[in-house]
Amino acid sequence: MRAFWSVFGKEILLFLRSFGLVAVVLYAFTADIYIAGEGIQVKPRHVKVGYVDYSGGYLANKILSHLHAPEFEKPRAFTSVEALHKAIFDKEIIVGLVFGSDFERSSYRSHRAKVDALIDATAAAQSFVTLGYLQNIVLGMSDIIFPVDLRIHKLFNQNADSKIFMSFTEMLSITTLLAVILSAMVFVKEKEEGTWDIMLLMPTNAKTIILAKALSQVLIILGGILLALGFVVLGIFDAPMNGSFWAFMLLSLLYSLTSIGIGFFIAAASRTIMQVAQLTILIMMPLIFLSGAWTPIYAMHPVLQKFSLLSPLRYYIEGSESIFFRGASILDIWPSFVAVALLGFILFVVGYRKIGRLF
Amino acid sequence: MRAGVIRAYILKEFKDLARTKMLYLVYILPTMILLLFGYGIRLEVTHARTIVLDYDNSTLSLDLISALEHTKYFDAHVSTMSEQEALRLIKKGDADILVIIPASLQKRILKHQKAQIGVYIDGAYPMRALTMQSYVEGEILHLAQKLLAKRGFDGHLITINQRTLFNQAMRDENAIVPGLIGLIMLVAPALLAALLIVKEKELGTIFNFYASPIGKTEFLIAKLTPVFLLHSLNIFILFLWAVYLFAVPFRGSFTLYWLASELYLFVSLGIGLLVSIITRRQIVAVVLTVIITVIPGFLYSGILMPISSMQGASAIEAHLFPVMYYNHIVYDTFLVGEGLASHKTVLYLGILALYGAVPLVLGTLLLRKELR
């Protein structure tokens, strides 16, 4: 037991002594998550609209006056269709409206009028939603009486607030990245310096040393999660916490052990830190992308869906999302717990054996 | 500048890379990211699992249900379960949308009274929630228009004649894959370059450099050339995947794409070099590089959100990172085809050159040739 604590303490001390590493881990768990949360607003916000008005009339102005903040910027007038085209090609304008010279006239005479809308579809999501807004505005201007009121409730996240979502998934991704890379580095650094074989040859049980090294990294990761959760996700972005905090921490603990199992594999397979870096990225990218952090799993390619069953991050994300947003209890989401624990157990045990072998 | 010295050093660096079996990773990594992200990210929502509770059972409600059933966007199932049960299914993540058609919907509409249709959408993925919402709204508005046409409507009607530019089919691949090239060409070379010098520092072999008569510039040229050459090939590999596998149209000039990518490669190498010079441990270098390249490379690149609609801090950050300038050019060459005719492209090309030069010069200045 004394050997365990001294190795444990040594690793924590080594971590704390490396100023750069502490700074980077702190940055990753705070500022980086903040940047990811702030970076994206999926709702159309400040969409740049440009228009050319050949009709010079009241109706066009009335439509344009409906395009207001915060969804749209004040529409910019262009003198010709060519100028508008150029602005769209330069990505200064996302939606361009052209009111033809007979727009107003035909609206009064034949009760039918047409607006030409040019939409930059490289921003596919925004243009889709913007189009919906436009259609609604135009429909409201027409004399249609359609007495159905659509009551739309977005469950769990009524305003479709992407800040919470993005910061949350970023926190989980950062956790994975750091857990894998830190635990692999702890071993490979010794390998590179040639001290690992000496460690294994020491008269204490090699298993104790490996376990102490691994668990010291778990402590660092859990500390980081608490920091990120307290300051950024719950603090700045004010995420809802509908479920139990301890359920989440338990899941996080299980998950960190799983990630460290992956770290073992990488450590066993590589001799230099350069290899660790490349291998980590090689394994992390699929892990994160197959986990449903960015797209829900059932929306993926069918083959990728099968692969995603192997990603422990998938169960971690499913579980913690249910805890946070849907307020599920442990009993509701026990499959996530079991899956993380099972994958973790396999990875940990096999990786443990691999890294414990001499040379 | 002594060509002989540089050549010898480059040879040594190549051998180093080859011995660590890094060479194949240089080519596997970018391709793998492109395939995964290209197939993995879907912005369009298809087959949303929809539960319809029909309390009305009228022709109108049946029209509505068949409208929902006959698009690829929804997998609608009419069910007789209770609202609580249906909401629970959403809670467990087994359904996405719940549509509740109240009793007497048809009756009220025929009498011109207000009726309500309740729609519940799983909001856990904000982007999908918004998209699904606009689909549901669109579907019901469309139905309304059809109904009005049947009744011989005679009021003012303004229609939108929509034309989508650059990505007429609204394919996700077209919108995402070119942006991914910008992400990959930032991350992969930077990651390799970041370890070049710090590795020697940690192993102590940097003393060879301190003690040898090789100059700082010569050293850097020798260090960066192998990475530059190896990754230059990726510019073509990624292009081939995008055009032939993902069938993204290519409308601009290939020379422009190639030149801009080589410039961008300098930017990426410069970032890696700076990281390598300021850090002392490899692990710090790796984590730092991943964090400062992956997040901006993805979020501030214009893939998910157009740069022009960013505001405040995020707009400033987007302009600080080099990704958006390169991505503008890449999207231009793939989907738009304006090329150098647009002043913005020329300007951005200049900015990229600046971004490429500054870290390299800064790195040369910061690199010391003696012990700290």
mmCIF file of N, CA and C in Angstrom, chain A residues 54-124:
data_model
loop_
_atom_site.group_PDB
_atom_site.id
_atom_site.type_symbol
_atom_site.label_atom_id
_atom_site.label_comp_id
_atom_site.label_asym_id
_atom_site.label_seq_id
_atom_site.Cartn_x
_atom_site.Cartn_y
_atom_site.Cartn_z
ATOM 1 N N TYR A 54 -36.580 46.812 -57.702
ATOM 2 C CA TYR A 54 -36.911 47.515 -58.942
ATOM 3 C C TYR A 54 -38.329 48.037 -58.894
ATOM 4 N N SER A 55 -39.119 47.547 -57.945
ATOM 5 C CA SER A 55 -40.521 47.933 -57.927
ATOM 6 C C SER A 55 -40.692 49.275 -57.237
ATOM 7 N N GLY A 56 -39.769 49.619 -56.363
ATOM 8 C CA GLY A 56 -39.786 50.913 -55.702
ATOM 9 C C GLY A 56 -41.049 51.177 -54.927
ATOM 10 N N GLY A 57 -41.579 50.155 -54.327
ATOM 11 C CA GLY A 57 -42.897 50.367 -53.749
ATOM 12 C C GLY A 57 -43.004 50.069 -52.284
ATOM 13 N N TYR A 58 -44.213 50.163 -51.865
ATOM 14 C CA TYR A 58 -44.566 50.053 -50.473
ATOM 15 C C TYR A 58 -44.511 48.597 -50.018
ATOM 16 N N LEU A 59 -44.936 47.694 -50.896
ATOM 17 C CA LEU A 59 -45.048 46.288 -50.512
ATOM 18 C C LEU A 59 -43.658 45.690 -50.204
ATOM 19 N N ALA A 60 -42.693 46.027 -51.058
ATOM 20 C CA ALA A 60 -41.349 45.497 -50.846
ATOM 21 C C ALA A 60 -40.797 45.963 -49.515
ATOM 22 N N ASN A 61 -41.010 47.245 -49.219
ATOM 23 C CA ASN A 61 -40.528 47.784 -47.954
ATOM 24 C C ASN A 61 -41.185 47.104 -46.769
ATOM 25 N N LYS A 62 -42.466 46.786 -46.965
ATOM 26 C CA LYS A 62 -43.194 46.156 -45.873
ATOM 27 C C LYS A 62 -42.608 44.773 -45.582
ATOM 28 N N ILE A 63 -42.290 44.028 -46.641
ATOM 29 C CA ILE A 63 -41.682 42.713 -46.435
ATOM 30 C C ILE A 63 -40.328 42.869 -45.759
ATOM 31 N N LEU A 64 -39.538 43.836 -46.248
ATOM 32 C CA LEU A 64 -38.200 44.004 -45.689
ATOM 33 C C LEU A 64 -38.246 44.414 -44.227
ATOM 34 N N SER A 65 -39.290 45.174 -43.867
ATOM 35 C CA SER A 65 -39.353 45.637 -42.481
ATOM 36 C C SER A 65 -39.608 44.483 -41.520
ATOM 37 N N HIS A 66 -40.043 43.347 -42.062
ATOM 38 C CA HIS A 66 -40.233 42.196 -41.189
ATOM 39 C C HIS A 66 -38.922 41.486 -40.868
ATOM 40 N N LEU A 67 -37.898 41.775 -41.651
ATOM 41 C CA LEU A 67 -36.603 41.126 -41.412
ATOM 42 C C LEU A 67 -35.845 41.967 -40.398
ATOM 43 N N HIS A 68 -35.939 41.588 -39.149
ATOM 44 C CA HIS A 68 -35.317 42.442 -38.134
ATOM 45 C C HIS A 68 -34.459 41.626 -37.185
ATOM 46 N N ALA A 69 -33.779 42.328 -36.308
ATOM 47 C CA ALA A 69 -32.911 41.679 -35.316
ATOM 48 C C ALA A 69 -33.778 40.845 -34.372
ATOM 49 N N PRO A 70 -33.268 39.810 -33.724
ATOM 50 C CA PRO A 70 -31.875 39.359 -33.842
ATOM 51 C C PRO A 70 -31.658 38.357 -34.971
ATOM 52 N N GLU A 71 -32.725 37.933 -35.652
ATOM 53 C CA GLU A 71 -32.497 36.921 -36.684
ATOM 54 C C GLU A 71 -31.775 37.499 -37.898
ATOM 55 N N PHE A 72 -32.142 38.732 -38.270
ATOM 56 C CA PHE A 72 -31.578 39.289 -39.502
ATOM 57 C C PHE A 72 -30.870 40.606 -39.227
ATOM 58 N N GLU A 73 -29.856 40.874 -40.008
ATOM 59 C CA GLU A 73 -29.270 42.198 -39.995
ATOM 60 C C GLU A 73 -30.177 43.104 -40.819
ATOM 61 N N LYS A 74 -30.013 44.408 -40.680
ATOM 62 C CA LYS A 74 -30.813 45.322 -41.477
ATOM 63 C C LYS A 74 -30.483 45.078 -42.954
ATOM 64 N N PRO A 75 -31.500 44.813 -43.769
ATOM 65 C CA PRO A 75 -31.219 44.490 -45.175
ATOM 66 C C PRO A 75 -30.437 45.595 -45.872
ATOM 67 N N ARG A 76 -29.487 45.161 -46.696
ATOM 68 C CA ARG A 76 -28.649 46.125 -47.401
ATOM 69 C C ARG A 76 -29.165 46.278 -48.823
ATOM 70 N N ALA A 77 -29.273 47.507 -49.277
ATOM 71 C CA ALA A 77 -29.797 47.742 -50.621
ATOM 72 C C ALA A 77 -28.675 47.662 -51.646
ATOM 73 N N PHE A 78 -28.970 47.027 -52.767
ATOM 74 C CA PHE A 78 -28.013 47.000 -53.873
ATOM 75 C C PHE A 78 -28.668 47.645 -55.075
ATOM 76 N N THR A 79 -27.845 48.214 -55.941
ATOM 77 C CA THR A 79 -28.429 48.923 -57.073
ATOM 78 C C THR A 79 -28.721 48.005 -58.242
ATOM 79 N N SER A 80 -28.018 46.896 -58.323
ATOM 80 C CA SER A 80 -28.279 46.008 -59.455
ATOM 81 C C SER A 80 -28.147 44.565 -59.018
ATOM 82 N N VAL A 81 -28.719 43.677 -59.808
ATOM 83 C CA VAL A 81 -28.643 42.251 -59.498
ATOM 84 C C VAL A 81 -27.178 41.785 -59.530
ATOM 85 N N GLU A 82 -26.379 42.398 -60.433
ATOM 86 C CA GLU A 82 -24.982 41.977 -60.541
ATOM 87 C C GLU A 82 -24.251 42.243 -59.229
ATOM 88 N N ALA A 83 -24.485 43.437 -58.679
ATOM 89 C CA ALA A 83 -23.807 43.791 -57.424
ATOM 90 C C ALA A 83 -24.222 42.835 -56.322
ATOM 91 N N LEU A 84 -25.496 42.478 -56.313
ATOM 92 C CA LEU A 84 -25.997 41.547 -55.301
ATOM 93 C C LEU A 84 -25.335 40.180 -55.463
ATOM 94 N N HIS A 85 -25.260 39.745 -56.725
ATOM 95 C CA HIS A 85 -24.613 38.462 -57.021
ATOM 96 C C HIS A 85 -23.185 38.453 -56.502
ATOM 97 N N LYS A 86 -22.479 39.539 -56.764
ATOM 98 C CA LYS A 86 -21.084 39.603 -56.379
ATOM 99 C C LYS A 86 -20.958 39.492 -54.856
ATOM 100 N N ALA A 87 -21.862 40.184 -54.155
ATOM 101 C CA ALA A 87 -21.808 40.148 -52.689
ATOM 102 C C ALA A 87 -22.087 38.736 -52.178
ATOM 103 N N ILE A 88 -23.007 38.031 -52.834
ATOM 104 C CA ILE A 88 -23.282 36.654 -52.401
ATOM 105 C C ILE A 88 -22.082 35.769 -52.699
ATOM 106 N N PHE A 89 -21.462 35.991 -53.859
ATOM 107 C CA PHE A 89 -20.287 35.190 -54.211
ATOM 108 C C PHE A 89 -19.154 35.428 -53.236
ATOM 109 N N ASP A 90 -19.068 36.639 -52.699
ATOM 110 C CA ASP A 90 -18.019 36.934 -51.721
ATOM 111 C C ASP A 90 -18.434 36.574 -50.307
ATOM 112 N N LYS A 91 -19.598 35.962 -50.179
ATOM 113 C CA LYS A 91 -20.105 35.521 -48.875
ATOM 114 C C LYS A 91 -20.366 36.681 -47.920
ATOM 115 N N GLU A 92 -20.625 37.870 -48.474
ATOM 116 C CA GLU A 92 -20.988 38.953 -47.578
ATOM 117 C C GLU A 92 -22.484 38.916 -47.300
ATOM 118 N N ILE A 93 -23.208 38.310 -48.215
ATOM 119 C CA ILE A 93 -24.662 38.228 -48.102
ATOM 120 C C ILE A 93 -25.054 36.754 -48.191
ATOM 121 N N ILE A 94 -25.972 36.336 -47.331
ATOM 122 C CA ILE A 94 -26.396 34.939 -47.399
ATOM 123 C C ILE A 94 -27.702 34.800 -48.167
ATOM 124 N N VAL A 95 -28.602 35.758 -47.977
ATOM 125 C CA VAL A 95 -29.879 35.707 -48.685
ATOM 126 C C VAL A 95 -30.053 36.996 -49.475
ATOM 127 N N GLY A 96 -30.330 36.878 -50.754
ATOM 128 C CA GLY A 96 -30.571 38.044 -51.580
ATOM 129 C C GLY A 96 -31.984 38.018 -52.120
ATOM 130 N N LEU A 97 -32.696 39.132 -51.989
ATOM 131 C CA LEU A 97 -34.078 39.200 -52.493
ATOM 132 C C LEU A 97 -34.114 40.151 -53.679
ATOM 133 N N VAL A 98 -34.844 39.735 -54.721
ATOM 134 C CA VAL A 98 -34.983 40.600 -55.884
ATOM 135 C C VAL A 98 -36.464 40.861 -56.114
ATOM 136 N N PHE A 99 -36.837 42.106 -55.998
ATOM 137 C CA PHE A 99 -38.228 42.487 -56.298
ATOM 138 C C PHE A 99 -38.246 43.027 -57.719
ATOM 139 N N GLY A 100 -38.888 42.319 -58.621
ATOM 140 C CA GLY A 100 -38.938 42.734 -60.009
ATOM 141 C C GLY A 100 -39.752 44.007 -60.169
ATOM 142 N N SER A 101 -39.622 44.645 -61.351
ATOM 143 C CA SER A 101 -40.279 45.938 -61.526
ATOM 144 C C SER A 101 -41.801 45.792 -61.541
ATOM 145 N N ASP A 102 -42.289 44.585 -61.853
ATOM 146 C CA ASP A 102 -43.745 44.437 -61.891
ATOM 147 C C ASP A 102 -44.283 43.792 -60.615
ATOM 148 N N PHE A 103 -43.447 43.747 -59.576
ATOM 149 C CA PHE A 103 -43.827 43.057 -58.348
ATOM 150 C C PHE A 103 -45.076 43.669 -57.722
ATOM 151 N N GLU A 104 -45.032 44.974 -57.554
ATOM 152 C CA GLU A 104 -46.144 45.651 -56.883
ATOM 153 C C GLU A 104 -47.388 45.671 -57.781
ATOM 154 N N ARG A 105 -47.142 45.960 -59.052
ATOM 155 C CA ARG A 105 -48.260 46.060 -59.988
ATOM 156 C C ARG A 105 -49.040 44.747 -60.052
ATOM 157 N N SER A 106 -48.290 43.663 -60.227
ATOM 158 C CA SER A 106 -48.993 42.384 -60.382
ATOM 159 C C SER A 106 -49.660 41.967 -59.077
ATOM 160 N N SER A 107 -49.103 42.422 -57.977
ATOM 161 C CA SER A 107 -49.736 42.089 -56.718
ATOM 162 C C SER A 107 -51.111 42.732 -56.612
ATOM 163 N N TYR A 108 -51.234 43.988 -57.099
ATOM 164 C CA TYR A 108 -52.533 44.661 -57.021
ATOM 165 C C TYR A 108 -53.490 44.188 -58.112
ATOM 166 N N ARG A 109 -52.938 43.953 -59.311
ATOM 167 C CA ARG A 109 -53.801 43.592 -60.438
ATOM 168 C C ARG A 109 -54.297 42.166 -60.326
ATOM 169 N N SER A 110 -53.340 41.235 -60.252
ATOM 170 C CA SER A 110 -53.761 39.829 -60.354
ATOM 171 C C SER A 110 -53.721 39.103 -59.020
ATOM 172 N N HIS A 111 -53.374 39.847 -57.989
ATOM 173 C CA HIS A 111 -53.303 39.248 -56.648
ATOM 174 C C HIS A 111 -52.242 38.166 -56.534
ATOM 175 N N ARG A 112 -51.389 38.093 -57.514
ATOM 176 C CA ARG A 112 -50.309 37.105 -57.428
ATOM 177 C C ARG A 112 -49.004 37.837 -57.630
ATOM 178 N N ALA A 113 -48.051 37.639 -56.720
ATOM 179 C CA ALA A 113 -46.764 38.297 -56.901
ATOM 180 C C ALA A 113 -45.656 37.337 -56.531
ATOM 181 N N LYS A 114 -44.508 37.581 -57.092
ATOM 182 C CA LYS A 114 -43.396 36.671 -56.868
ATOM 183 C C LYS A 114 -42.146 37.434 -56.434
ATOM 184 N N VAL A 115 -41.476 36.934 -55.444
ATOM 185 C CA VAL A 115 -40.187 37.494 -55.052
ATOM 186 C C VAL A 115 -39.136 36.478 -55.442
ATOM 187 N N ASP A 116 -38.043 36.944 -56.018
ATOM 188 C CA ASP A 116 -36.945 36.022 -56.282
ATOM 189 C C ASP A 116 -36.003 36.024 -55.086
ATOM 190 N N ALA A 117 -35.705 34.837 -54.600
ATOM 191 C CA ALA A 117 -34.782 34.748 -53.473
ATOM 192 C C ALA A 117 -33.561 33.964 -53.903
ATOM 193 N N LEU A 118 -32.382 34.567 -53.709
ATOM 194 C CA LEU A 118 -31.129 33.869 -54.004
ATOM 195 C C LEU A 118 -30.515 33.472 -52.677
ATOM 196 N N ILE A 119 -30.240 32.201 -52.540
ATOM 197 C CA ILE A 119 -29.783 31.724 -51.237
ATOM 198 C C ILE A 119 -28.457 31.019 -51.363
ATOM 199 N N ASP A 120 -27.525 31.415 -50.521
ATOM 200 C CA ASP A 120 -26.221 30.764 -50.489
ATOM 201 C C ASP A 120 -26.360 29.438 -49.767
ATOM 202 N N ALA A 121 -26.330 28.352 -50.517
ATOM 203 C CA ALA A 121 -26.609 27.057 -49.909
ATOM 204 C C ALA A 121 -25.368 26.403 -49.329
ATOM 205 N N THR A 122 -24.215 27.081 -49.369
ATOM 206 C CA THR A 122 -23.065 26.467 -48.702
ATOM 207 C C THR A 122 -23.269 26.512 -47.196
ATOM 208 N N ALA A 123 -24.085 27.468 -46.734
ATOM 209 C CA ALA A 123 -24.468 27.460 -45.323
ATOM 210 C C ALA A 123 -25.839 26.796 -45.256
ATOM 211 N N ALA A 124 -25.857 25.497 -45.526
ATOM 212 C CA ALA A 124 -27.124 24.808 -45.774
ATOM 213 C C ALA A 124 -28.121 24.956 -44.634
#
